[in-house]
């Protein structure tokens, strides 16, 4: 079960990063802020469950 949870977190993080990049490209400041928060939340969830995901300090703080 842990493997499925790990995989889902990784997939959700990849989708959020892609959406963040698109929001930036579109100049959508609200979208950028929302996806920065989504990424930070996913990273907190991973940490809470002992899952290590590669990330930047900016992503962790919601400022990616």
Short mmCIF file of C-alpha atoms in Angstrom, two decimals:
data_model
loop_
_atom_site.label_atom_id
_atom_site.label_comp_id
_atom_site.label_asym_id
_atom_site.label_seq_id
_atom_site.Cartn_x
_atom_site.Cartn_y
_atom_site.Cartn_z
CA UNK A 1 0.00 0.00 0.00
CA UNK A 2 2.86 2.37 0.79
CA UNK A 3 4.20 1.94 -2.74
CA UNK A 4 0.91 3.08 -4.22
CA UNK A 5 0.80 6.11 -1.92
CA UNK A 6 4.42 6.97 -2.80
CA UNK A 7 3.68 6.65 -6.51
CA UNK A 8 0.55 8.81 -6.24
CA UNK A 9 2.45 11.56 -4.41
CA UNK A 10 5.14 11.53 -7.09
CA UNK A 11 2.54 11.73 -9.87
CA UNK A 12 0.67 14.55 -8.15
CA UNK A 13 3.92 16.46 -7.63
CA UNK A 14 4.85 16.08 -11.30
CA UNK A 15 1.40 17.32 -12.36
CA UNK A 16 1.58 20.29 -9.99
CA UNK A 17 5.04 21.23 -11.28
CA UNK A 18 3.78 21.06 -14.86
CA UNK A 19 0.74 23.18 -14.00
CA UNK A 20 2.98 25.69 -12.21
CA UNK A 21 5.18 26.00 -15.29
CA UNK A 22 2.09 26.55 -17.45
CA UNK A 23 0.68 29.16 -15.08
CA UNK A 24 4.01 31.00 -15.19
CA UNK A 25 4.08 30.83 -18.99
CA UNK A 26 0.52 32.20 -19.11
CA UNK A 27 1.29 35.00 -16.66
CA UNK A 28 -1.40 33.61 -14.32
CA UNK A 29 -0.23 34.94 -10.95
CA UNK A 30 -3.13 33.38 -9.04
CA UNK A 31 -2.40 30.02 -10.65
CA UNK A 32 1.29 30.35 -9.81
CA UNK A 33 0.45 31.00 -6.17
CA UNK A 34 -2.03 28.13 -6.06
CA UNK A 35 0.38 25.60 -7.55
CA UNK A 36 3.23 26.76 -5.34
CA UNK A 37 0.98 25.99 -2.37
CA UNK A 38 -0.03 22.64 -3.87
CA UNK A 39 3.61 21.62 -4.29
CA UNK A 40 4.50 22.69 -0.74
CA UNK A 41 1.51 20.74 0.60
CA UNK A 42 2.45 17.59 -1.28
CA UNK A 43 6.01 17.83 0.04
CA UNK A 44 4.72 18.23 3.62
CA UNK A 45 2.49 15.18 3.17
CA UNK A 46 5.41 13.15 1.85
CA UNK A 47 7.60 14.17 4.78
CA UNK A 48 4.85 13.33 7.26
CA UNK A 49 4.70 9.81 5.83
CA UNK A 50 8.46 9.30 5.60
CA UNK A 51 8.63 9.60 1.83
CA UNK A 52 11.61 11.45 0.40
CA UNK A 53 10.95 13.48 -2.73
CA UNK A 54 13.55 15.56 -4.52
CA UNK A 55 12.72 19.23 -4.28
CA UNK A 56 14.13 22.71 -3.91
CA UNK A 57 14.01 24.80 -0.77
CA UNK A 58 11.74 27.21 -2.62
CA UNK A 59 9.27 24.43 -3.37
CA UNK A 60 9.23 23.38 0.26
CA UNK A 61 8.39 26.89 1.39
CA UNK A 62 5.82 27.44 -1.34
CA UNK A 63 7.94 29.93 -3.27
CA UNK A 64 9.00 27.82 -6.22
#
